[in-house]
Every structure is written in structure tokens, then in C-alpha cells.
PDB file of C-alpha atoms in Angstrom:
ATOM      1  CA  MET N   1     184.013 -10.595 -60.752  1.00 53.00           C
ATOM      2  CA  THR N   2     183.329 -14.082 -60.890  1.00 54.00           C
ATOM      3  CA  GLY N   3     181.332 -16.261 -58.751  1.00 58.00           C
ATOM      4  CA  THR N   4     178.233 -15.085 -56.666  1.00 56.00           C
ATOM      5  CA  PRO N   5     179.252 -12.507 -54.188  1.00 71.00           C
ATOM      6  CA  ALA N   6     178.459 -13.159 -50.413  1.00 71.00           C
ATOM      7  CA  THR N   7     177.911 -11.389 -47.511  1.00 71.00           C
ATOM      8  CA  THR N   8     177.649 -12.589 -43.915  1.00 71.00           C
ATOM      9  CA  ARG N   9     176.264 -10.031 -40.973  1.00 70.00           C
ATOM     10  CA  THR N  10     176.646 -10.672 -37.232  1.00 73.00           C
ATOM     11  CA  ASP N  11     175.601  -8.057 -34.492  1.00 89.00           C
ATOM     12  CA  ARG N  12     179.366  -7.083 -34.389  1.00 94.00           C
ATOM     13  CA  SER N  13     180.717  -7.678 -38.068  1.00 94.00           C
ATOM     14  CA  VAL N  14     180.077  -7.904 -41.808  1.00 94.00           C
ATOM     15  CA  VAL N  15     182.080 -10.462 -43.912  1.00 95.00           C
ATOM     16  CA  LEU N  16     181.972  -9.987 -47.908  1.00 95.00           C
ATOM     17  CA  VAL N  17     183.547 -12.721 -49.971  1.00 96.00           C
ATOM     18  CA  ARG N  18     184.265 -11.665 -53.328  1.00 95.00           C
ATOM     19  CA  ASP N  19     185.926 -13.683 -56.349  1.00 94.00           C
ATOM     20  CA  TYR N  20     188.078 -11.741 -59.004  1.00 92.00           C
ATOM     21  CA  PRO N  21     189.680 -13.095 -61.940  1.00 90.00           C
ATOM     22  CA  VAL N  22     193.118 -12.003 -61.172  1.00 91.00           C
ATOM     23  CA  PRO N  23     195.916 -13.293 -59.095  1.00 93.00           C
ATOM     24  CA  PRO N  24     196.166 -12.472 -55.465  1.00 96.00           C
ATOM     25  CA  ASP N  25     198.967  -9.957 -55.990  1.00 95.00           C
ATOM     26  CA  ARG N  26     196.997  -7.775 -58.226  1.00 95.00           C
ATOM     27  CA  VAL N  27     193.972  -7.470 -55.599  1.00 96.00           C
ATOM     28  CA  PHE N  28     196.521  -6.820 -52.674  1.00 98.00           C
ATOM     29  CA  ALA N  29     198.273  -4.337 -55.020  1.00 97.00           C
ATOM     30  CA  ALA N  30     194.652  -2.763 -55.380  1.00 97.00           C
ATOM     31  CA  TRP N  31     194.616  -2.282 -51.464  1.00 97.00           C
ATOM     32  CA  THR N  32     198.125  -0.897 -50.930  1.00 98.00           C
ATOM     33  CA  ASP N  33     199.646   0.558 -54.246  1.00 96.00           C
ATOM     34  CA  PRO N  34     198.796   4.561 -53.792  1.00 94.00           C
ATOM     35  CA  GLU N  35     198.646   4.758 -57.600  1.00 91.00           C
ATOM     36  CA  GLN N  36     195.604   2.306 -57.382  1.00 93.00           C
ATOM     37  CA  LEU N  37     193.714   3.499 -54.399  1.00 91.00           C
ATOM     38  CA  GLU N  38     191.221   5.832 -56.535  1.00 88.00           C
ATOM     39  CA  TRP N  39     188.935   2.947 -56.539  1.00 90.00           C
ATOM     40  CA  PHE N  40     188.516   3.378 -52.506  1.00 91.00           C
ATOM     41  CA  ALA N  41     188.386   6.868 -52.921  1.00 85.00           C
ATOM     42  CA  GLY N  42     185.653   7.500 -55.653  1.00 76.00           C
ATOM     43  CA  LEU N  43     188.040   9.983 -57.005  1.00 75.00           C
ATOM     44  CA  PRO N  44     190.858  10.279 -59.649  1.00 77.00           C
ATOM     45  CA  ALA N  45     194.317   9.511 -58.048  1.00 71.00           C
ATOM     46  CA  ALA N  46     195.250  13.439 -58.562  1.00 76.00           C
ATOM     47  CA  GLN N  47     192.393  14.312 -56.416  1.00 86.00           C
ATOM     48  CA  SER N  48     192.423  11.676 -53.825  1.00 90.00           C
ATOM     49  CA  ASP N  49     195.981  12.437 -52.598  1.00 92.00           C
ATOM     50  CA  PRO N  50     196.717   8.588 -51.931  1.00 94.00           C
ATOM     51  CA  ARG N  51     199.406   8.007 -49.173  1.00 95.00           C
ATOM     52  CA  VAL N  52     200.788   4.767 -48.078  1.00 97.00           C
ATOM     53  CA  ASP N  53     203.168   3.567 -45.314  1.00 98.00           C
ATOM     54  CA  LEU N  54     202.978  -0.306 -45.985  1.00 98.00           C
ATOM     55  CA  ARG N  55     204.172  -1.455 -42.578  1.00 98.00           C
ATOM     56  CA  PRO N  56     202.604  -2.588 -39.264  1.00 98.00           C
ATOM     57  CA  GLY N  57     202.122   0.804 -37.435  1.00 97.00           C
ATOM     58  CA  GLY N  58     201.864   2.656 -40.784  1.00 98.00           C
ATOM     59  CA  PHE N  59     199.296   4.306 -42.092  1.00 97.00           C
ATOM     60  CA  TRP N  60     197.269   4.455 -45.615  1.00 97.00           C
ATOM     61  CA  SER N  61     194.929   7.489 -46.592  1.00 96.00           C
ATOM     62  CA  VAL N  62     192.804   8.944 -49.303  1.00 95.00           C
ATOM     63  CA  LEU N  63     190.447  11.832 -49.717  1.00 93.00           C
ATOM     64  CA  LEU N  64     187.096  10.240 -50.175  1.00 87.00           C
ATOM     65  CA  GLN N  65     184.207  11.610 -51.835  1.00 81.00           C
ATOM     66  CA  GLU N  66     180.555  10.442 -51.077  1.00 77.00           C
ATOM     67  CA  GLY N  67     179.185  10.258 -54.425  1.00 74.00           C
ATOM     68  CA  PRO N  68     178.967  12.988 -56.916  1.00 78.00           C
ATOM     69  CA  GLY N  69     179.301  16.455 -55.139  1.00 81.00           C
ATOM     70  CA  GLY N  70     179.119  14.943 -51.879  1.00 83.00           C
ATOM     71  CA  ARG N  71     181.319  15.968 -48.774  1.00 85.00           C
ATOM     72  CA  THR N  72     185.112  15.066 -48.708  1.00 88.00           C
ATOM     73  CA  TYR N  73     187.150  13.738 -46.198  1.00 91.00           C
ATOM     74  CA  ARG N  74     190.593  11.653 -45.592  1.00 95.00           C
ATOM     75  CA  THR N  75     189.884   8.098 -44.373  1.00 95.00           C
ATOM     76  CA  GLY N  76     192.434   5.269 -44.478  1.00 97.00           C
ATOM     77  CA  GLY N  77     193.745   3.023 -42.081  1.00 97.00           C
ATOM     78  CA  LEU N  78     196.365   2.183 -39.320  1.00 98.00           C
ATOM     79  CA  TYR N  79     197.972  -1.227 -40.808  1.00 98.00           C
ATOM     80  CA  THR N  80     198.119  -4.002 -37.978  1.00 98.00           C
ATOM     81  CA  LEU N  81     199.156  -7.044 -40.298  1.00 98.00           C
ATOM     82  CA  VAL N  82     200.971  -6.743 -43.587  1.00 98.00           C
ATOM     83  CA  GLN N  83     201.554 -10.180 -45.147  1.00 98.00           C
ATOM     84  CA  ALA N  84     202.067  -9.619 -48.970  1.00 98.00           C
ATOM     85  CA  PRO N  85     199.989 -11.056 -51.085  1.00 97.00           C
ATOM     86  CA  HIS N  86     197.836 -13.023 -48.857  1.00 97.00           C
ATOM     87  CA  ARG N  87     196.787 -11.087 -45.685  1.00 98.00           C
ATOM     88  CA  LEU N  88     196.287  -7.465 -44.635  1.00 98.00           C
ATOM     89  CA  SER N  89     194.605  -5.821 -41.530  1.00 98.00           C
ATOM     90  CA  PHE N  90     194.016  -2.096 -40.447  1.00 98.00           C
ATOM     91  CA  HIS N  91     192.141  -0.070 -38.029  1.00 98.00           C
ATOM     92  CA  TRP N  92     189.860   1.757 -40.225  1.00 96.00           C
ATOM     93  CA  GLY N  93     189.937   5.742 -40.258  1.00 96.00           C
ATOM     94  CA  ALA N  94     192.531   8.716 -40.151  1.00 96.00           C
ATOM     95  CA  PRO N  95     193.701  11.053 -37.686  1.00 95.00           C
ATOM     96  CA  GLY N  96     191.077  14.015 -38.044  1.00 94.00           C
ATOM     97  CA  GLY N  97     189.439  12.236 -40.747  1.00 94.00           C
ATOM     98  CA  TRP N  98     186.340   9.612 -40.827  1.00 92.00           C
ATOM     99  CA  PRO N  99     186.354   8.009 -39.133  1.00 94.00           C
ATOM    100  CA  ASP N 100     188.551   9.848 -36.686  1.00 96.00           C
ATOM    101  CA  LEU N 101     191.111   7.391 -35.826  1.00 96.00           C
ATOM    102  CA  ASP N 102     193.379   8.077 -32.440  1.00 96.00           C
ATOM    103  CA  PRO N 103     196.398   6.291 -33.175  1.00 96.00           C
ATOM    104  CA  ALA N 104     196.891   5.962 -29.005  1.00 96.00           C
ATOM    105  CA  ASP N 105     193.285   4.368 -28.732  1.00 95.00           C
ATOM    106  CA  PRO N 106     192.750   2.338 -32.176  1.00 96.00           C
ATOM    107  CA  GLY N 107     190.176   0.209 -30.607  1.00 95.00           C
ATOM    108  CA  GLN N 108     187.427   2.811 -31.132  1.00 95.00           C
ATOM    109  CA  VAL N 109     187.133   2.294 -34.651  1.00 96.00           C
ATOM    110  CA  PRO N 110     186.190  -0.711 -36.649  1.00 96.00           C
ATOM    111  CA  THR N 111     189.136  -3.159 -37.626  1.00 97.00           C
ATOM    112  CA  VAL N 112     189.462  -4.703 -41.193  1.00 97.00           C
ATOM    113  CA  HIS N 113     190.623  -7.957 -41.943  1.00 98.00           C
ATOM    114  CA  LEU N 114     191.464  -8.771 -45.861  1.00 98.00           C
ATOM    115  CA  GLU N 115     192.482 -12.353 -46.921  1.00 98.00           C
ATOM    116  CA  PHE N 116     193.230 -13.144 -50.651  1.00 97.00           C
ATOM    117  CA  SER N 117     193.197 -16.893 -51.473  1.00 96.00           C
ATOM    118  CA  PRO N 118     194.137 -18.182 -54.849  1.00 95.00           C
ATOM    119  CA  LEU N 119     191.376 -19.689 -57.166  1.00 92.00           C
ATOM    120  CA  ASP N 120     192.151 -22.027 -59.964  1.00 78.00           C
ATOM    121  CA  GLU N 121     189.973 -20.290 -62.299  1.00 60.00           C
ATOM    122  CA  GLY N 122     190.764 -18.676 -65.593  1.00 57.00           C
ATOM    123  CA  PRO N 123     194.116 -18.588 -67.542  1.00 61.00           C
ATOM    124  CA  ALA N 124     195.642 -16.122 -65.057  1.00 64.00           C
ATOM    125  CA  GLY N 125     193.828 -17.911 -61.904  1.00 78.00           C
ATOM    126  CA  GLY N 126     191.720 -15.935 -59.488  1.00 92.00           C
ATOM    127  CA  THR N 127     191.564 -14.608 -56.075  1.00 95.00           C
ATOM    128  CA  ARG N 128     188.786 -15.071 -53.578  1.00 96.00           C
ATOM    129  CA  MET N 129     188.900 -11.885 -51.157  1.00 97.00           C
ATOM    130  CA  THR N 130     187.109 -12.306 -47.582  1.00 97.00           C
ATOM    131  CA  ALA N 131     186.797  -8.574 -46.307  1.00 97.00           C
ATOM    132  CA  THR N 132     185.803  -8.674 -42.568  1.00 97.00           C
ATOM    133  CA  LEU N 133     184.762  -5.248 -40.987  1.00 96.00           C
ATOM    134  CA  ALA N 134     184.597  -6.252 -37.291  1.00 96.00           C
ATOM    135  CA  MET N 135     183.862  -4.082 -34.027  1.00 96.00           C
ATOM    136  CA  GLY N 136     186.373  -4.545 -31.516  1.00 92.00           C
ATOM    137  CA  ASP N 137     185.870  -5.758 -27.826  1.00 91.00           C
ATOM    138  CA  ASP N 138     186.655  -2.235 -26.812  1.00 92.00           C
ATOM    139  CA  LEU N 139     183.433  -1.296 -28.211  1.00 94.00           C
ATOM    140  CA  ASP N 140     180.259  -1.709 -26.083  1.00 94.00           C
ATOM    141  CA  ASP N 141     176.757  -2.756 -27.639  1.00 93.00           C
ATOM    142  CA  ALA N 142     175.744   0.849 -27.803  1.00 95.00           C
ATOM    143  CA  GLN N 143     178.870   1.993 -29.783  1.00 95.00           C
ATOM    144  CA  VAL N 144     178.499  -0.930 -32.010  1.00 95.00           C
ATOM    145  CA  ALA N 145     174.571  -0.197 -32.699  1.00 95.00           C
ATOM    146  CA  HIS N 146     175.894   3.432 -33.195  1.00 95.00           C
ATOM    147  CA  TRP N 147     178.265   2.427 -35.909  1.00 95.00           C
ATOM    148  CA  PHE N 148     176.113   0.370 -37.873  1.00 94.00           C
ATOM    149  CA  GLY N 149     173.086   2.798 -37.324  1.00 95.00           C
ATOM    150  CA  LEU N 150     175.476   5.284 -39.520  1.00 94.00           C
ATOM    151  CA  GLY N 151     175.270   2.904 -42.520  1.00 93.00           C
ATOM    152  CA  VAL N 152     178.620   1.412 -42.168  1.00 93.00           C
ATOM    153  CA  ARG N 153     177.452  -2.071 -43.324  1.00 91.00           C
ATOM    154  CA  GLU N 154     176.050  -0.696 -46.560  1.00 92.00           C
ATOM    155  CA  GLY N 155     178.876   1.741 -47.003  1.00 89.00           C
ATOM    156  CA  TRP N 156     181.548  -0.778 -46.729  1.00 90.00           C
ATOM    157  CA  THR N 157     179.551  -3.064 -49.279  1.00 92.00           C
ATOM    158  CA  THR N 158     179.454  -0.124 -51.963  1.00 89.00           C
ATOM    159  CA  THR N 159     183.209   0.568 -51.122  1.00 88.00           C
ATOM    160  CA  VAL N 160     184.308  -3.119 -51.620  1.00 90.00           C
ATOM    161  CA  ASP N 161     182.058  -3.658 -54.356  1.00 91.00           C
ATOM    162  CA  ARG N 162     183.907  -0.912 -56.441  1.00 90.00           C
ATOM    163  CA  LEU N 163     187.091  -3.005 -56.246  1.00 93.00           C
ATOM    164  CA  ALA N 164     185.506  -5.329 -58.844  1.00 90.00           C
ATOM    165  CA  GLY N 165     185.502  -2.416 -61.427  1.00 88.00           C
ATOM    166  CA  HIS N 166     189.158  -1.393 -60.935  1.00 89.00           C
ATOM    167  CA  LEU N 167     190.106  -4.976 -61.162  1.00 90.00           C
ATOM    168  CA  ALA N 168     187.927  -5.498 -64.196  1.00 86.00           C
ATOM    169  CA  ASP N 169     189.523  -2.079 -65.943  1.00 80.00           C
ATOM    170  CA  GLN N 170     192.892  -3.574 -65.056  1.00 76.00           C
ATOM    171  CA  LEU N 171     192.268  -6.810 -66.786  1.00 70.00           C
ATOM    172  CA  THR N 172     191.003  -5.162 -69.961  1.00 66.00           C
ATOM    173  CA  ASP N 173     194.016  -3.037 -69.993  1.00 59.00           C
ATOM    174  CA  ARG N 174     196.300  -5.965 -69.804  1.00 56.00           C
ATOM    175  CA  LEU N 175     194.373  -7.978 -72.540  1.00 52.00           C
ATOM    176  CA  GLY N 176     194.179  -4.839 -74.697  1.00 53.00           C
ATOM    177  CA  ARG N 177     190.742  -2.817 -75.063  1.00 50.00           C
ATOM    178  CA  GLN N 178     188.388  -3.749 -77.915  1.00 44.00           C
ATOM    179  CA  PRO N 179     187.746  -1.293 -80.644  1.00 39.00           C
ATOM    180  CA  GLU N 180     184.126   0.277 -80.129  1.00 40.00           C
TER     181      GLU N 180
END
């Protein structure tokens, strides 16, 4: 990751801005390619059971583990916007998972908006990712306070920050690992 990470919080959202030394299509793929979603899950791909139906109205999901030996559950999202490689939006959750997303009432869970803007840094260019987790208008102030009281801001920040490690590993693999 390059640059200084930025986080902006409001009473209904958290906006995370991160710069990566890879082009937007690589960052977009990290969010949409089932073979790469282990960074989100915190589990190897064989254990995270990644699933992706990349289209508005389609779902993506993984089994997520909260830290070593922590509880495991399915999470993911219901896509609302797919504009490769620059924009991606989804309602966060999975039917029967956490958050428990009801496809008939997706406004009861947070929405995630991702934008991938090209940067002119480095030989391959780079990407500025703006990740916004927002509480929708369907949620009243008490529901929003409940969501944030669960640690959603901190958890979302930790999750997004794991992406830097995944992309750094990809970049190292592409450039060739240095002998130890």
C-alpha cells in the first residue's frame, strides 16, 4: 500500500481511502474473483468456500473466521452495481449468515460502495480505493447505533486493511520472490 490511509467517519458511515501499487482491474478482481477472496475471509480458499455471481442481483459469499480459532460464519453481499473495473456496490450480508441479509428487505443491512480510481504512481500505475460502508435510510438512529455498537466500523476497517497484504503478495509473486 502506498500513501497514507485515510478514514472518515460520520454518524451513518465510514469511508476508507487506500492507495495500492497495482492497477484498478487487479483491485477489482481481489473483490470479485472467488480464487482471491480468501483475503476477505481470513481463511485459505479451500476452507472459505468462496462463491461469486458477479451481476446486479447476484450474491457473493465466503466463510469468514474471526481470528484464529474464532467463530466461523458465512458473509458476503447482494450486488447492486457492477462496473468493472471501477465501481462495485453491494448490500453486506448473507441469507442465514452474518449479517443476516433478507433479499426481500436488503435495506436492513449496511451497504458497501467501492470505487477504484487509477493513480499514476509506479511502473504499473496504481489504484486509489474508496470504500464506503453506509447505513441506509431504512435504518433509524437506534438501529444505526446498534450496528456501530457491534464494532462494525472497526471490523470493516480491519477487513479492508487485509487487502493490502493480499495485493502486496500478488505484486511480489508477479515480480518474483527474492531469495531468503
